[in-house]
Coordinates of C-alpha atoms in Angstrom, one line a residue:
M1 CA -18.8 -53.0 -19.6
E2 CA -19.3 -49.3 -18.9
T3 CA -19.1 -48.3 -15.2
A4 CA -22.2 -46.7 -13.8
R5 CA -21.8 -43.0 -13.1
T6 CA -22.6 -41.8 -9.6
G7 CA -25.0 -39.1 -11.0
E8 CA -27.4 -41.8 -12.1
W9 CA -28.8 -41.8 -8.5
V10 CA -31.2 -39.1 -9.7
E11 CA -32.9 -41.6 -12.0
E12 CA -33.7 -44.0 -9.2
A13 CA -34.3 -41.4 -6.4
R14 CA -37.6 -40.6 -4.8
G15 CA -39.5 -37.4 -5.2
L16 CA -41.6 -35.3 -2.8
D17 CA -44.7 -37.6 -2.8
E18 CA -42.6 -40.6 -1.8
Y19 CA -41.2 -38.8 1.3
Q20 CA -44.5 -38.0 2.9
Q21 CA -44.1 -40.4 5.8
Q22 CA -40.6 -39.7 6.9
G23 CA -41.5 -38.2 10.3
F24 CA -39.3 -35.1 9.7
P25 CA -40.5 -32.0 11.7
T26 CA -42.8 -29.5 10.1
Q27 CA -43.2 -27.1 13.0
I28 CA -39.9 -25.5 14.2
P29 CA -40.0 -23.5 17.5
N30 CA -38.9 -20.0 16.8
S31 CA -37.1 -20.1 20.2
E32 CA -34.5 -22.3 18.5
Y33 CA -33.4 -19.2 16.6
T34 CA -33.6 -16.6 19.4
S35 CA -32.9 -18.5 22.7
H36 CA -29.5 -18.2 24.5
E37 CA -30.3 -21.5 26.2
F38 CA -30.8 -23.3 22.9
Q39 CA -27.7 -21.8 21.5
Q40 CA -25.8 -23.2 24.5
L41 CA -27.2 -26.6 23.8
E42 CA -25.9 -26.3 20.2
R43 CA -22.5 -25.3 21.5
E44 CA -22.2 -28.4 23.8
R45 CA -23.8 -31.0 21.5
I46 CA -23.0 -29.7 18.0
W47 CA -20.2 -27.3 17.7
N48 CA -18.0 -29.1 20.3
K49 CA -18.8 -32.5 18.8
V50 CA -19.1 -32.5 15.0
W51 CA -16.9 -32.2 11.9
Q52 CA -17.1 -28.7 10.5
F53 CA -15.7 -26.8 7.5
A54 CA -12.5 -24.9 8.4
G55 CA -11.1 -23.9 5.1
R56 CA -9.5 -25.1 1.9
E57 CA -6.2 -27.0 1.6
S58 CA -5.0 -24.2 -0.7
E59 CA -5.0 -21.9 2.3
V60 CA -2.1 -23.8 3.8
P61 CA -0.2 -24.9 0.6
G62 CA 3.3 -25.4 2.0
P63 CA 5.1 -26.5 5.2
G64 CA 4.7 -24.0 7.9
D65 CA 1.6 -22.4 6.4
W66 CA -1.1 -21.9 9.0
K67 CA -4.5 -20.4 9.6
E68 CA -6.7 -19.8 12.6
Y69 CA -10.1 -21.4 12.8
K70 CA -12.7 -19.9 15.3
I71 CA -16.0 -21.2 16.4
L72 CA -17.9 -19.2 19.1
D73 CA -15.1 -18.3 21.6
Q74 CA -12.9 -21.2 20.7
T75 CA -9.8 -20.8 18.6
Y76 CA -7.7 -23.4 16.8
I77 CA -4.5 -23.5 14.7
I78 CA -4.5 -25.4 11.4
V79 CA -1.0 -26.0 10.1
R80 CA 0.8 -28.0 7.4
G81 CA 3.8 -29.8 8.7
K82 CA 7.1 -30.5 7.1
D83 CA 5.8 -33.9 6.2
G84 CA 2.9 -32.3 4.2
T85 CA 0.3 -33.4 6.8
I86 CA -2.3 -30.9 7.9
R87 CA -2.8 -30.9 11.7
G88 CA -4.9 -29.0 14.2
F89 CA -4.2 -27.7 17.7
V90 CA -5.9 -25.7 20.4
N91 CA -4.7 -22.2 19.9
A92 CA -3.3 -21.7 23.3
C93 CA 0.2 -21.8 24.8
R94 CA 0.5 -24.6 27.4
H95 CA 2.2 -22.3 29.8
R96 CA -0.3 -19.6 30.6
G97 CA -2.8 -20.0 27.8
N98 CA -1.8 -17.1 25.6
V99 CA -3.2 -17.2 22.0
L100 CA -0.4 -18.2 19.7
C101 CA -1.7 -17.1 16.3
Q102 CA -4.3 -14.8 14.8
G103 CA -5.4 -14.7 11.2
S104 CA -3.0 -16.7 8.9
G105 CA 0.6 -16.8 8.0
T106 CA 3.7 -18.9 7.7
A107 CA 5.9 -20.3 10.5
K108 CA 8.8 -22.2 8.9
R109 CA 10.2 -23.4 12.2
G110 CA 7.1 -23.4 14.4
F111 CA 5.2 -21.2 16.8
L112 CA 6.6 -18.8 19.4
C113 CA 4.4 -17.5 22.3
Q114 CA 5.1 -13.8 22.6
Y115 CA 4.2 -13.7 26.3
H116 CA 7.0 -15.9 27.8
L117 CA 8.7 -17.1 24.6
W118 CA 7.8 -20.7 24.8
S119 CA 8.3 -22.3 21.3
Y120 CA 6.6 -25.2 19.5
D121 CA 7.4 -27.1 16.3
L122 CA 5.0 -27.6 13.4
E123 CA 3.9 -30.9 14.9
G124 CA 3.0 -29.1 18.2
K125 CA 5.9 -30.4 20.3
L126 CA 7.3 -28.0 22.9
L127 CA 10.8 -27.1 21.7
G128 CA 12.0 -24.7 24.4
M129 CA 11.2 -22.0 26.9
L130 CA 12.8 -18.9 28.3
R131 CA 15.6 -19.7 30.8
E132 CA 14.7 -23.4 30.4
K133 CA 17.4 -24.7 32.8
A134 CA 16.1 -22.6 35.6
Q135 CA 12.6 -23.9 35.4
G136 CA 13.1 -27.3 37.0
D137 CA 12.4 -30.8 35.6
L138 CA 9.5 -30.3 33.1
D139 CA 8.1 -33.0 30.8
K140 CA 8.1 -31.3 27.4
D141 CA 5.9 -34.0 25.9
D142 CA 3.3 -33.3 28.4
L143 CA 3.4 -29.6 27.6
S144 CA 3.0 -29.9 23.8
L145 CA 0.1 -28.2 22.1
I146 CA -3.2 -29.9 22.5
P147 CA -4.1 -31.7 19.2
V148 CA -7.6 -31.7 17.7
P149 CA -8.8 -33.9 14.8
V150 CA -8.3 -32.4 11.4
D151 CA -8.9 -34.1 8.0
T152 CA -9.6 -33.2 4.4
F153 CA -12.1 -34.1 1.7
G154 CA -12.5 -32.7 -1.8
G155 CA -9.9 -30.0 -1.0
F156 CA -11.8 -28.9 2.0
I157 CA -10.3 -28.9 5.5
F158 CA -12.6 -30.1 8.3
L159 CA -11.9 -29.8 12.0
N160 CA -13.6 -31.5 15.0
P161 CA -13.1 -30.1 18.5
D162 CA -13.9 -33.5 20.0
P163 CA -10.6 -35.5 20.5
D164 CA -12.6 -38.7 20.4
A165 CA -14.4 -37.9 17.1
Q166 CA -15.1 -40.6 14.6
P167 CA -13.1 -40.4 11.3
L168 CA -14.3 -37.8 8.9
S169 CA -14.8 -40.4 6.2
V170 CA -17.2 -42.2 8.6
Y171 CA -19.0 -39.0 9.5
L172 CA -19.5 -38.1 5.8
G173 CA -20.4 -41.6 4.9
E174 CA -19.5 -43.8 2.0
D175 CA -22.3 -42.5 -0.2
V176 CA -21.3 -38.8 0.2
N177 CA -17.7 -39.6 -0.6
R178 CA -18.6 -41.7 -3.6
L179 CA -21.2 -39.3 -5.1
L180 CA -19.0 -36.2 -4.8
A181 CA -15.7 -37.7 -5.9
P182 CA -16.3 -37.4 -9.7
Y183 CA -16.6 -33.6 -9.5
R184 CA -12.9 -33.3 -8.6
L185 CA -13.6 -30.7 -6.0
E186 CA -10.0 -30.9 -4.8
E187 CA -8.8 -29.5 -8.2
M188 CA -11.0 -26.4 -8.1
T189 CA -9.8 -22.9 -7.6
T190 CA -11.5 -20.4 -5.2
V191 CA -12.8 -17.6 -7.3
M192 CA -15.0 -15.8 -4.7
N193 CA -14.5 -15.9 -0.9
V194 CA -16.4 -13.5 1.4
R195 CA -17.2 -13.5 5.1
E196 CA -19.2 -11.1 7.3
N197 CA -21.4 -10.8 10.4
I198 CA -25.1 -10.8 9.6
A199 CA -28.1 -10.1 11.8
C200 CA -29.8 -13.5 11.8
N201 CA -29.3 -16.9 13.5
W202 CA -27.0 -19.3 11.7
K203 CA -29.9 -21.7 11.0
V204 CA -31.8 -18.9 9.1
V205 CA -28.9 -19.0 6.6
M206 CA -29.0 -22.7 6.3
D207 CA -32.8 -22.8 5.9
A208 CA -32.8 -20.2 3.2
F209 CA -30.5 -22.1 0.9
E210 CA -32.1 -25.5 1.4
E211 CA -35.2 -24.8 -0.5
G212 CA -36.3 -23.1 -3.8
Y213 CA -39.8 -22.3 -2.5
H214 CA -38.7 -18.7 -1.9
I215 CA -37.5 -18.1 -5.5
S216 CA -40.8 -16.6 -6.7
G217 CA -40.9 -14.1 -3.9
I218 CA -37.2 -13.1 -3.5
H219 CA -35.6 -13.9 -6.9
P220 CA -38.3 -13.1 -9.5
E221 CA -35.6 -12.6 -12.1
L222 CA -34.8 -16.3 -12.0
L223 CA -38.3 -17.1 -13.2
N224 CA -37.3 -15.7 -16.6
V225 CA -34.5 -18.2 -16.8
I226 CA -35.4 -21.4 -15.0
A227 CA -38.6 -23.4 -14.8
L228 CA -39.7 -24.2 -11.3
D229 CA -41.4 -27.6 -10.9
P230 CA -40.9 -29.1 -7.4
T231 CA -42.6 -32.4 -8.6
T232 CA -39.5 -33.1 -10.7
S233 CA -37.0 -32.7 -7.8
K234 CA -35.3 -35.8 -6.4
F235 CA -33.7 -36.4 -3.0
Q236 CA -31.4 -38.6 -1.0
F237 CA -31.3 -38.3 2.8
F238 CA -28.4 -39.8 4.8
D239 CA -27.8 -40.1 8.6
N240 CA -26.5 -36.5 8.8
H241 CA -26.5 -35.1 5.3
S242 CA -28.7 -34.8 2.2
V243 CA -28.6 -34.1 -1.6
A244 CA -31.4 -32.7 -3.8
C245 CA -31.5 -32.2 -7.5
A246 CA -34.0 -30.1 -9.5
P247 CA -33.4 -30.8 -13.2
F248 CA -32.6 -27.6 -15.2
D249 CA -35.1 -26.4 -17.8
V250 CA -35.7 -23.0 -19.4
A251 CA -38.8 -21.2 -18.2
N252 CA -41.6 -20.3 -20.6
S253 CA -40.0 -22.2 -23.5
L254 CA -42.6 -22.5 -26.3
S255 CA -40.1 -23.0 -29.2
P256 CA -36.5 -24.0 -29.8
E257 CA -35.7 -20.3 -30.3
D258 CA -37.2 -19.4 -26.8
E259 CA -35.1 -22.2 -25.2
I260 CA -31.9 -21.0 -26.9
L261 CA -32.5 -17.4 -25.8
G262 CA -33.1 -18.6 -22.2
I263 CA -29.9 -20.6 -22.1
K264 CA -27.9 -17.7 -23.6
A265 CA -29.2 -15.6 -20.7
L266 CA -27.8 -17.9 -18.1
P267 CA -24.4 -16.1 -17.6
E268 CA -26.3 -13.1 -16.3
T269 CA -27.4 -15.2 -13.3
F270 CA -24.9 -18.1 -13.3
P271 CA -21.5 -16.6 -14.4
G272 CA -19.9 -20.1 -14.6
T273 CA -21.8 -20.8 -17.8
A274 CA -20.1 -18.0 -19.7
A275 CA -17.2 -20.2 -20.8
V276 CA -19.6 -22.7 -22.3
M277 CA -21.5 -20.3 -24.5
P278 CA -19.0 -20.2 -27.5
R279 CA -19.2 -24.0 -27.9
F280 CA -23.0 -23.8 -27.3
D281 CA -23.3 -21.4 -30.2
E282 CA -21.3 -23.7 -32.5
L283 CA -23.5 -26.7 -31.7
V284 CA -26.7 -24.7 -32.1
S285 CA -25.6 -23.4 -35.5
E286 CA -25.7 -27.0 -36.8
Y287 CA -29.5 -26.9 -36.5
Q288 CA -30.2 -23.3 -37.8
T289 CA -32.1 -22.9 -41.0
D290 CA -31.4 -20.3 -43.6
D291 CA -34.0 -17.9 -42.2
G292 CA -32.3 -18.1 -38.7
R293 CA -34.8 -20.4 -37.1
V294 CA -33.8 -23.5 -35.2
A295 CA -35.0 -27.0 -36.1
F296 CA -34.1 -29.7 -33.6
P297 CA -34.5 -33.4 -34.6
D298 CA -36.0 -35.9 -32.2
G299 CA -33.8 -36.3 -29.1
V300 CA -32.1 -33.0 -29.4
T301 CA -33.1 -30.0 -27.2
G302 CA -31.4 -26.8 -25.9
R303 CA -30.8 -28.8 -22.7
T304 CA -29.0 -31.6 -24.4
I305 CA -26.9 -29.1 -26.5
L306 CA -26.0 -27.2 -23.3
Q307 CA -24.9 -30.5 -21.8
Q308 CA -22.7 -31.4 -24.8
A309 CA -21.3 -27.9 -24.9
T310 CA -20.4 -28.1 -21.2
R311 CA -18.8 -31.6 -21.6
D312 CA -16.8 -30.5 -24.7
T313 CA -15.6 -27.2 -23.0
L314 CA -14.5 -28.8 -19.8
T315 CA -12.8 -31.7 -21.6
G316 CA -11.0 -29.3 -23.8
M317 CA -9.8 -27.4 -20.8
G318 CA -8.3 -30.6 -19.4
L319 CA -10.9 -31.7 -16.8
D320 CA -11.9 -35.3 -16.7
V321 CA -15.7 -35.4 -16.6
S322 CA -16.0 -39.0 -17.7
G323 CA -17.4 -39.9 -14.3
L324 CA -20.3 -37.5 -14.6
T325 CA -23.6 -38.0 -16.4
D326 CA -24.9 -35.7 -19.1
A327 CA -27.5 -34.3 -16.6
Q328 CA -24.6 -33.3 -14.3
M329 CA -23.4 -31.1 -17.1
S330 CA -26.4 -28.9 -16.7
D331 CA -28.1 -29.7 -13.3
N332 CA -27.0 -28.4 -10.0
H333 CA -27.1 -30.8 -7.1
G334 CA -27.7 -29.1 -3.7
W335 CA -25.8 -30.7 -0.8
V336 CA -26.2 -30.2 2.9
L337 CA -23.3 -31.4 4.9
F338 CA -24.4 -31.0 8.5
P339 CA -24.1 -28.8 10.4
N340 CA -23.3 -25.8 8.4
L341 CA -22.1 -26.4 4.8
F342 CA -24.6 -26.0 1.9
M343 CA -23.1 -26.5 -1.5
T344 CA -24.5 -26.4 -5.1
I345 CA -22.3 -28.3 -7.5
R346 CA -22.3 -29.2 -11.2
A347 CA -19.6 -30.1 -13.6
G348 CA -16.7 -27.7 -13.3
E349 CA -18.0 -25.5 -10.5
A350 CA -19.3 -25.4 -6.9
H351 CA -20.7 -22.7 -4.7
I352 CA -20.9 -22.9 -0.9
V353 CA -22.8 -21.1 1.8
M354 CA -21.8 -21.6 5.4
A355 CA -22.8 -20.0 8.7
V356 CA -21.5 -20.3 12.3
P357 CA -22.9 -18.7 15.5
D358 CA -21.9 -15.2 16.5
P359 CA -18.6 -15.4 18.4
D360 CA -20.1 -13.2 21.2
G361 CA -22.9 -15.6 21.7
D362 CA -25.8 -13.5 20.3
P363 CA -28.4 -16.0 18.9
N364 CA -29.7 -13.2 16.7
R365 CA -26.5 -12.9 14.7
C366 CA -24.1 -15.2 12.9
I367 CA -21.1 -15.2 10.6
W368 CA -22.0 -16.1 7.1
H369 CA -19.4 -17.2 4.6
V370 CA -19.9 -17.6 0.9
A371 CA -17.4 -18.9 -1.6
S372 CA -17.3 -20.1 -5.3
F373 CA -15.0 -22.6 -6.9
M374 CA -14.2 -23.4 -10.5
W375 CA -12.1 -25.9 -12.4
L376 CA -9.6 -23.9 -14.3
P377 CA -6.6 -24.8 -16.4
E378 CA -3.4 -24.5 -14.4
E379 CA -2.3 -21.4 -16.3
L380 CA -5.4 -19.5 -15.3
R381 CA -5.7 -20.5 -11.6
D382 CA -3.6 -17.7 -10.2
V383 CA -5.4 -15.2 -12.4
Y384 CA -8.8 -16.0 -11.0
K385 CA -7.9 -17.0 -7.5
A386 CA -9.6 -14.9 -4.8
D387 CA -8.4 -14.3 -1.3
L388 CA -10.8 -14.0 1.6
V389 CA -12.6 -10.7 1.9
E390 CA -13.6 -9.9 5.5
V391 CA -16.4 -7.4 5.4
D392 CA -16.3 -5.0 8.4
E393 CA -19.1 -2.6 7.4
P394 CA -22.5 -4.3 7.0
G395 CA -23.9 -3.8 3.5
S396 CA -20.8 -2.4 2.0
Y397 CA -20.0 -5.5 0.0
K398 CA -22.3 -6.1 -3.0
Y399 CA -23.0 -9.7 -4.0
F400 CA -24.3 -10.8 -7.3
L401 CA -28.1 -10.2 -7.5
A402 CA -29.6 -13.5 -6.2
L403 CA -27.1 -13.6 -3.3
Q404 CA -27.7 -10.0 -2.5
Q405 CA -31.4 -10.6 -2.3
D406 CA -30.9 -13.5 0.2
Y407 CA -28.5 -11.3 2.2
E408 CA -31.2 -8.6 2.6
Q409 CA -34.0 -11.1 3.3
M410 CA -32.5 -13.1 6.1
P411 CA -32.3 -10.4 8.7
R412 CA -36.0 -9.6 8.0
Q413 CA -36.9 -13.2 8.9
Q414 CA -34.9 -13.0 12.1
R415 CA -36.8 -9.9 13.2
G416 CA -40.0 -11.7 12.7
L417 CA -38.8 -14.8 14.6
R418 CA -38.1 -12.5 17.6
N419 CA -41.8 -11.8 18.1
T420 CA -42.9 -13.5 21.3
G421 CA -46.4 -14.1 20.0
L422 CA -45.0 -16.4 17.3
K423 CA -44.3 -19.8 18.8
Y424 CA -43.1 -21.8 15.8
M425 CA -42.6 -21.5 12.0
S426 CA -44.3 -24.0 9.7
L427 CA -42.8 -25.9 6.8
V428 CA -44.6 -27.0 3.7
K429 CA -44.1 -30.2 1.7
E430 CA -41.7 -28.5 -0.7
E431 CA -39.3 -27.7 2.1
I432 CA -38.4 -31.3 2.9
V433 CA -34.7 -30.6 2.9
V434 CA -35.2 -27.9 5.6
S435 CA -37.3 -30.4 7.5
H436 CA -34.6 -33.1 7.3
F437 CA -31.9 -30.6 8.4
H438 CA -33.9 -29.9 11.6
H439 CA -34.5 -33.6 12.1
V440 CA -30.7 -34.1 12.1
L441 CA -30.3 -31.0 14.4
N442 CA -32.8 -32.4 16.9
K443 CA -31.0 -35.8 16.8
H444 CA -27.7 -34.1 17.8
I445 CA -29.3 -31.9 20.4
A446 CA -30.9 -35.0 22.0
G447 CA -27.4 -36.7 22.0
L448 CA -28.5 -39.5 19.7

């Protein structure tokens, strides 16, 4: 008996019309994007309390490899121990609070505070101090680094500043773990990784990527490639997170030839599809007539050929895609992992957008972070692996077209939200994922 694939949730999921009575908010006060007071509430009830993305396991590949994670004015050390376990600590010496680490690096033996030369091992235990015998009877165990919960999922590192946090697996939930597992995120390689300060609230970033309603206005080029029909979208909403799927179809496709041309244009907008095109061409050629036209039999379309080409290509490269449906070969699923991780994922690739508040506390600014991951054969991983790019000069980094358009749009929205005459922004039916995100946000702010 064949095991059901997790992607089959789409066939049973509800669409927009069936989510009309959920009670998610449709009016969002603009003060939530501009108020220092509201940002302080977020600090206390979200950023100090929830699991949040802090990097990839590949950033700390071996014993002693460490990286710094910062949220607002808080700083933490994430380090892989000699036992292979990834741990987290408050980034402060227990003597006088000096920051131990900045950036990333390798500490084979542990950490040394440059101020008074106190030292700690990779498990955070205090090893020694300057002129130790002269300092009296000190309890070294009581002076070890302060631990914080750290865990991993799908190759991602998550950190929670709350020492009493529930396990990450519980926070994500059984459904999220189950639905994402077949993609094999942990085996993917980082192929783009960019972070910079941007002039908008962190929630403006999250809102922008949680809906496709803006595509016609901001990304008109996409209208030549993908057909937009919100009535075909399907959704699942969980306690804190959500997933949405809009089945892929080529826009303005009046004939098989039109559909084929539309699919062949995909790499211009979605570079990850380039590797699939050679196999796609092979499969299409089986249906081409002598005059170059394409004649598909019943049940065969450009979409189904793209799906077969994707499955064949990835399987040929060594990726096990047996746990994914044919639709997952072509359709992006958009995940929101609260509070600040948006991810689109399909077979063989994933793209994430994140945002955290401005470290100086300005609600009109944030740090946005975009990254792309691909499943690659082992011999190609080092070739395509991308290190983090920290952009210091705003506007100096040029993203691919659709992302660049979003980058330029978001500060414009923030400027509008700062108008005191505007009391709230209004959401339409099509923006139900944005509405659910704010429902979850309000729940955390209320301490529920």
